[in-house]
Short mmCIF file of C-alpha atoms in Angstrom, two decimals:
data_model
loop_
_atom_site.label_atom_id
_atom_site.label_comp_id
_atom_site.label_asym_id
_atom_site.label_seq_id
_atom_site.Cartn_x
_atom_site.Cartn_y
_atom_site.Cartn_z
CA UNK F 1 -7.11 -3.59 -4.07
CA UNK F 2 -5.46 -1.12 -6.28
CA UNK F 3 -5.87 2.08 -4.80
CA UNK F 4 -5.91 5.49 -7.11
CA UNK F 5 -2.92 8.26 -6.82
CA UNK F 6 0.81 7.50 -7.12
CA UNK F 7 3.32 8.05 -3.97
CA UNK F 8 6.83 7.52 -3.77
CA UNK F 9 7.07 7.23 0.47
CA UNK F 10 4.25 6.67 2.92
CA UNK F 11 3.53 6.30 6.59
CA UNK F 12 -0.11 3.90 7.95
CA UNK F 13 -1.44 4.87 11.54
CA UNK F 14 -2.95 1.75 13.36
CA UNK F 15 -6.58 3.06 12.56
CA UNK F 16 -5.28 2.47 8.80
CA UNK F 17 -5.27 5.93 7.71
CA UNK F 18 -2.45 6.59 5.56
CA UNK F 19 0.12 9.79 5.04
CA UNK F 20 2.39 9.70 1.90
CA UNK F 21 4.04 12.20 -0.32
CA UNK F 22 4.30 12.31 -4.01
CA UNK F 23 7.35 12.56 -6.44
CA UNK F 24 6.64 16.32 -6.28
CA UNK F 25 6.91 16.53 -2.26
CA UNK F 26 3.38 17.28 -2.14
CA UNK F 27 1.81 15.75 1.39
CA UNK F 28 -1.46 13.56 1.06
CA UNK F 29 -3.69 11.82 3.61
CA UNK F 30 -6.75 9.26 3.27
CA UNK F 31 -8.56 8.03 6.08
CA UNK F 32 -8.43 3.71 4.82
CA UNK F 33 -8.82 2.62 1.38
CA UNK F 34 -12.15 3.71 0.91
CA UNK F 35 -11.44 7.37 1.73
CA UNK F 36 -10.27 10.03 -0.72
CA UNK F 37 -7.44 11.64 -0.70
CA UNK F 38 -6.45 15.04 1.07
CA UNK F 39 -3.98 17.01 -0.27
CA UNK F 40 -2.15 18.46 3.34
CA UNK F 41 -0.44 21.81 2.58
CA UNK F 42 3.32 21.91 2.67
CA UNK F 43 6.44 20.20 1.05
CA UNK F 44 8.10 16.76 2.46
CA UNK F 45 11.05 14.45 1.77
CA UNK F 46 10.22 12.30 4.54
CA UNK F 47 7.78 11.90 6.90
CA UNK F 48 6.63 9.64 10.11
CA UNK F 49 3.35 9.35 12.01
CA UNK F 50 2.78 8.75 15.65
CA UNK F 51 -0.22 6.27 16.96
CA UNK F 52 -1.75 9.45 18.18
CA UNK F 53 -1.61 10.99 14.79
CA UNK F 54 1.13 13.38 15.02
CA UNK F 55 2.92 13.75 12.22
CA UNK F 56 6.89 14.30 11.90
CA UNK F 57 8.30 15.46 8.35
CA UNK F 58 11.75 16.92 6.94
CA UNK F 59 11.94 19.09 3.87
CA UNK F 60 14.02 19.41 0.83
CA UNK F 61 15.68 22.00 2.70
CA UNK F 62 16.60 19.65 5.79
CA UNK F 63 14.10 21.17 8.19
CA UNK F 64 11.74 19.79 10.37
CA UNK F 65 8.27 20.10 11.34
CA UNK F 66 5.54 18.53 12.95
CA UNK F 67 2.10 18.59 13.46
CA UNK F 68 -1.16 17.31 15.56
CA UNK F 69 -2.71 15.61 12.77
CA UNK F 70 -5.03 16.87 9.82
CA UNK F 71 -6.57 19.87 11.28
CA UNK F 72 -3.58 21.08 12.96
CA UNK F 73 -0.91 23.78 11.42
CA UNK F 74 2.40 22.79 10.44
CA UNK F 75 5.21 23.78 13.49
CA UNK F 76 8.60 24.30 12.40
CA UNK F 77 11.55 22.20 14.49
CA UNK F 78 14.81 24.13 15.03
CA UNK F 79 17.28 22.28 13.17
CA UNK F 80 18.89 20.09 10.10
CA UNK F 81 18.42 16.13 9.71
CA UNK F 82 18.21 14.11 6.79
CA UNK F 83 16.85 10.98 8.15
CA UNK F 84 14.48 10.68 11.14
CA UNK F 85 12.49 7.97 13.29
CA UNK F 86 9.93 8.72 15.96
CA UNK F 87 8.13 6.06 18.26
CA UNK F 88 4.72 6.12 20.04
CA UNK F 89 6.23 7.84 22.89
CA UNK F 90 7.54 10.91 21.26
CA UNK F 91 11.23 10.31 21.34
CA UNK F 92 12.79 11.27 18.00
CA UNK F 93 16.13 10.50 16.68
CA UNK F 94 17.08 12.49 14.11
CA UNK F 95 20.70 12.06 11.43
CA UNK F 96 22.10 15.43 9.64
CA UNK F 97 24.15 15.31 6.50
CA UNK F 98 27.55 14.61 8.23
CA UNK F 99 25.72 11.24 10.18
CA UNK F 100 25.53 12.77 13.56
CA UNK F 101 22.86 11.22 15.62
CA UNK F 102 20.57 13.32 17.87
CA UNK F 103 18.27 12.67 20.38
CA UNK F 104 14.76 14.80 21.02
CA UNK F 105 11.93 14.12 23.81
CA UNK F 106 9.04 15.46 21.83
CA UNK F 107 8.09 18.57 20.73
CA UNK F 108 8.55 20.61 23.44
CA UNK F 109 12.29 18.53 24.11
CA UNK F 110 15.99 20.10 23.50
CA UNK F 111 18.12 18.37 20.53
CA UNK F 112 20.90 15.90 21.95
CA UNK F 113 23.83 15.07 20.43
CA UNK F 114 24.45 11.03 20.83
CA UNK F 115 27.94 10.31 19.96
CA UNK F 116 28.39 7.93 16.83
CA UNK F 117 27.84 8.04 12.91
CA UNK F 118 25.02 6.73 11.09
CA UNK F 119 22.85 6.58 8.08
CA UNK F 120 19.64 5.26 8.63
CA UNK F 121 18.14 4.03 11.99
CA UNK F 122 14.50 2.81 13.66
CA UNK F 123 13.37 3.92 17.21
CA UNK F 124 11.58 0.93 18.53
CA UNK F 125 8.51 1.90 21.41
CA UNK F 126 10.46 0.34 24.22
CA UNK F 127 13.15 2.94 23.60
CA UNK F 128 15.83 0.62 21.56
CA UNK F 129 17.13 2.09 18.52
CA UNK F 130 18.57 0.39 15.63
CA UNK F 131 21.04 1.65 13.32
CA UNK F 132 23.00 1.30 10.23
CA UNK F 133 26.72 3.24 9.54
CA UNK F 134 28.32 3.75 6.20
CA UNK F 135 29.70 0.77 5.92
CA UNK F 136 26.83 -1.47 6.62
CA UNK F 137 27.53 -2.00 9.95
CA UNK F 138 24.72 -2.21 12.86
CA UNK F 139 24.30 -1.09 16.21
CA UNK F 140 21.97 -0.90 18.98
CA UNK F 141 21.74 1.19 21.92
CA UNK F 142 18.96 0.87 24.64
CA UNK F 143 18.01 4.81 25.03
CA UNK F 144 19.88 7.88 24.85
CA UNK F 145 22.02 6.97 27.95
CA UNK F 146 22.84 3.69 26.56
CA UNK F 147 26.11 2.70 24.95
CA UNK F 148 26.02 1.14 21.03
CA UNK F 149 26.46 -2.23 20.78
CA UNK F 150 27.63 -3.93 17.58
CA UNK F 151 25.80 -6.78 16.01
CA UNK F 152 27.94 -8.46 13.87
CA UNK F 153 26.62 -8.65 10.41
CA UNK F 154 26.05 -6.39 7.68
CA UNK F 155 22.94 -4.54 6.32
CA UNK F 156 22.18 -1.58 4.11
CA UNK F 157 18.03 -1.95 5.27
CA UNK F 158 16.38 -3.06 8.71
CA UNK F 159 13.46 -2.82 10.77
CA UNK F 160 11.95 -3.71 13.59
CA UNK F 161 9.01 -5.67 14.36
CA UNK F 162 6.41 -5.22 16.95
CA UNK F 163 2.73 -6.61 18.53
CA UNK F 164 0.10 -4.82 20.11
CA UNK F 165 2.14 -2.19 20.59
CA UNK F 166 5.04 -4.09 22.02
CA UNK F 167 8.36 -5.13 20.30
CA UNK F 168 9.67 -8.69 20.34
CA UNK F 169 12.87 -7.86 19.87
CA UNK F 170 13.09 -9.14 16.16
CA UNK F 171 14.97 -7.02 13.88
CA UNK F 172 14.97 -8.65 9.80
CA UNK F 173 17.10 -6.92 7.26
CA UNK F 174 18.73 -7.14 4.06
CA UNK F 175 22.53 -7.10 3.12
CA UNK F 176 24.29 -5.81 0.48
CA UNK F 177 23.88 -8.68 -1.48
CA UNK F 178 19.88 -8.40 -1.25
CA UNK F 179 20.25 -11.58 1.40
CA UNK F 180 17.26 -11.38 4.06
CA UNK F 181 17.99 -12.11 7.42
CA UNK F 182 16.00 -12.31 10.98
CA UNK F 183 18.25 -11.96 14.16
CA UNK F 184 15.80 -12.64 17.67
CA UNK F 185 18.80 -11.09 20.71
CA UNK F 186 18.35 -14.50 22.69
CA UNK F 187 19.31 -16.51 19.86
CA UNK F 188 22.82 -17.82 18.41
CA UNK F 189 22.93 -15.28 15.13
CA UNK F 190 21.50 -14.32 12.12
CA UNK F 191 18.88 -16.58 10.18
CA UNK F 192 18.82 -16.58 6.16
CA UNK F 193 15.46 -16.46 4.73
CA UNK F 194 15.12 -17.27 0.95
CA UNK F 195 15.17 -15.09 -1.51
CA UNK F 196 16.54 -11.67 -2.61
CA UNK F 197 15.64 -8.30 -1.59
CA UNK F 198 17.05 -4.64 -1.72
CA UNK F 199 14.20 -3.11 0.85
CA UNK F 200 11.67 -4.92 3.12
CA UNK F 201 9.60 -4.09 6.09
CA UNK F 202 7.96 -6.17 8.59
CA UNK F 203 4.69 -6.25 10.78
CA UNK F 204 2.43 -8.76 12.76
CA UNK F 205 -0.70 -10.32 11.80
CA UNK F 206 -2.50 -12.76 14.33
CA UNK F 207 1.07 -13.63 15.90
CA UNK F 208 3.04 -13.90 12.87
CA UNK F 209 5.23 -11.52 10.95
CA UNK F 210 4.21 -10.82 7.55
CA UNK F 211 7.46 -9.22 5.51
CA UNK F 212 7.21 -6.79 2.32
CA UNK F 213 9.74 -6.49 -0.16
CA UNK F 214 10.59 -4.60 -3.55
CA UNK F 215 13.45 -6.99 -4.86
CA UNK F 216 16.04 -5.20 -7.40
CA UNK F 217 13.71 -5.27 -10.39
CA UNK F 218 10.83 -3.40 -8.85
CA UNK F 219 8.52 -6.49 -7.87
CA UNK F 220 6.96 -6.67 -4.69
CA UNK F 221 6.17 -9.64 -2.55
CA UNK F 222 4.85 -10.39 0.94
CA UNK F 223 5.36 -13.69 2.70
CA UNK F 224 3.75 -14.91 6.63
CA UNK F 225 6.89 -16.60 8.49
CA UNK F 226 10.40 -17.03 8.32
CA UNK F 227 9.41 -19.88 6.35
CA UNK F 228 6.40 -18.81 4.27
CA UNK F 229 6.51 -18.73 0.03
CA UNK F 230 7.45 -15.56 -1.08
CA UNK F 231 3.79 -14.52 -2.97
CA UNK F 232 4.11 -11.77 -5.94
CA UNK F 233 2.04 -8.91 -5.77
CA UNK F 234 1.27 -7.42 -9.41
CA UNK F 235 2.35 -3.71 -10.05
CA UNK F 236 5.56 -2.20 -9.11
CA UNK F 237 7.51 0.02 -6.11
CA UNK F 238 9.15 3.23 -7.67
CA UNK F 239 10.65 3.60 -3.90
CA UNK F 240 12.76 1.56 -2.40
CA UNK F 241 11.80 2.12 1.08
CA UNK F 242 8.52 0.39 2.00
CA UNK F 243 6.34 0.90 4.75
CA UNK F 244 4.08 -1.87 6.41
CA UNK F 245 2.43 -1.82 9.50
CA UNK F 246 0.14 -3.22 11.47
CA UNK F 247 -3.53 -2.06 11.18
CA UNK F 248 -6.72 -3.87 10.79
CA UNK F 249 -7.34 -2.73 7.13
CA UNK F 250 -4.94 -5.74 5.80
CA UNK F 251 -2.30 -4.41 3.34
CA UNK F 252 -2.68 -1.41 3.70
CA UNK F 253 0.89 -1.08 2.31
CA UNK F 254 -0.11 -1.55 -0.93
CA UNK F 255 -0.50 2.69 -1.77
CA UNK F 256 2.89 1.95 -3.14
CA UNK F 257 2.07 -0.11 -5.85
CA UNK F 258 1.87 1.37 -9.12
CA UNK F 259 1.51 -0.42 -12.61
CA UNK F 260 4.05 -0.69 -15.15
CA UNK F 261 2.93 1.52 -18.30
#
């Protein structure tokens, strides 16, 4: 289902309405694909949506704000990040411009600095966060007391995959070489999946993980499975970073498509 309006980043609550921002960093909201489209005042780079529907966005300018949903007021965050993750619990982690990591307990919380460098990371609802450095490499750390692990490998995209609300402890990526790999913690490594990606993201449906992907010439395809055929969806992702989550409106996800004039 195509749906009208162009976006180049979006976030999907699990009651399927949908947050995105356009290649102007103006912020929109519809409530499921038969909804129309609210234009939300303000000006985003990013942006991430709790469960409960608050919403967690940085600027141009590198500051942060929040707010309670569609009716609430924009609140400004003290502080500069580039790059930012939230889970259903509130906990945000937050990167600045030099890779520092930092730690915040909701709104109401203090920024905390968590030692380490990184460049992109995902707060999972159990509290594990997953990161990626400069150099492709990935850690994990259980919390903001925890210590970061290194999981051998290399990735310049990951993400995390939960059920009902609960993680399995799955984490697929994609190297620099647009390989796509699943590593499961309790087994021996890293498993190759066909086929070549640059930016995926990963969600359950009925017990088993569906995975999108924009591949380096703009095409987007969703398989079910480690295993599954990769299946072409028509139209094209002007963003590489694409977000698909669980909700029962299926694919919601595809917001981001947009057809090739």
């Amino acid at each position: 289902v195509h749906i009208p309006g162009k976006l180049v980043h979006l976030d999907v609550m699990p009651d399927g309405r949908v947050w995105g921002i356009n290649a102007a960093d103006q912020i929109f909201t519809i409530s499921g694909p038969n909804g129309q489209w609210q234009h939300i005042p303000g000006s985003l780079k990013l942006l991430r949506v709790m469960p409960d529907g608050r919403v967690w966005g940085i600027n141009a300018n590198q500051d942060i704000f929040t707010r309670a949903g569609v009716a609430s007021e924009w609140q400004h965050i003290p502080g500069k990040l580039v790059f930012l993750d939230v889970n259903a619990k509130g906990e945000v982690w937050g990167i600045n411009i030099n890779q520092d990591i930092y730690y915040r307990n909701g709104v109401n919380g203090n920024w905390i600095h968590i030692p380490g460098k990184l460049v992109k990371l995902r707060v999972l609802d159990d509290g594990v966060v997953y990161g990626i450095n400069g150099v492709d490499q990935i850690y994990t750390i259980n919390g903001p007391k925890g210590q970061w692990q290194n999981i051998p490998g290399a990735l310049t995209t990951l993400w995390g995959l939960r059920e009902n609300g609960l993680y399995n402890n799955f984490l697929w990526g994609v190297n620099p070489q647009d390989s796509i790999f699943a590593l499961n913690p309790y087994n021996n490594g890293w498993i190759q999946t066909p086929g070549s990606l640059r930016s995926l993201d990963v969600y359950f449906e009925q017990g088993t993980p569906v995975v999108w992907g924009v591949n380096s010439a703009d095409n987007v395809y969703y398989r079910r499975g480690l295993h599954g055929l990769w299946i072409q969806i028509p139209g094209s992702v002007s963003y590489t970073h694409l977000r698909a989550h669980e909700t029962g409106r299926n694919l919601v996800c595809r917001l981001l498509l947009e057809k090739k004039k």
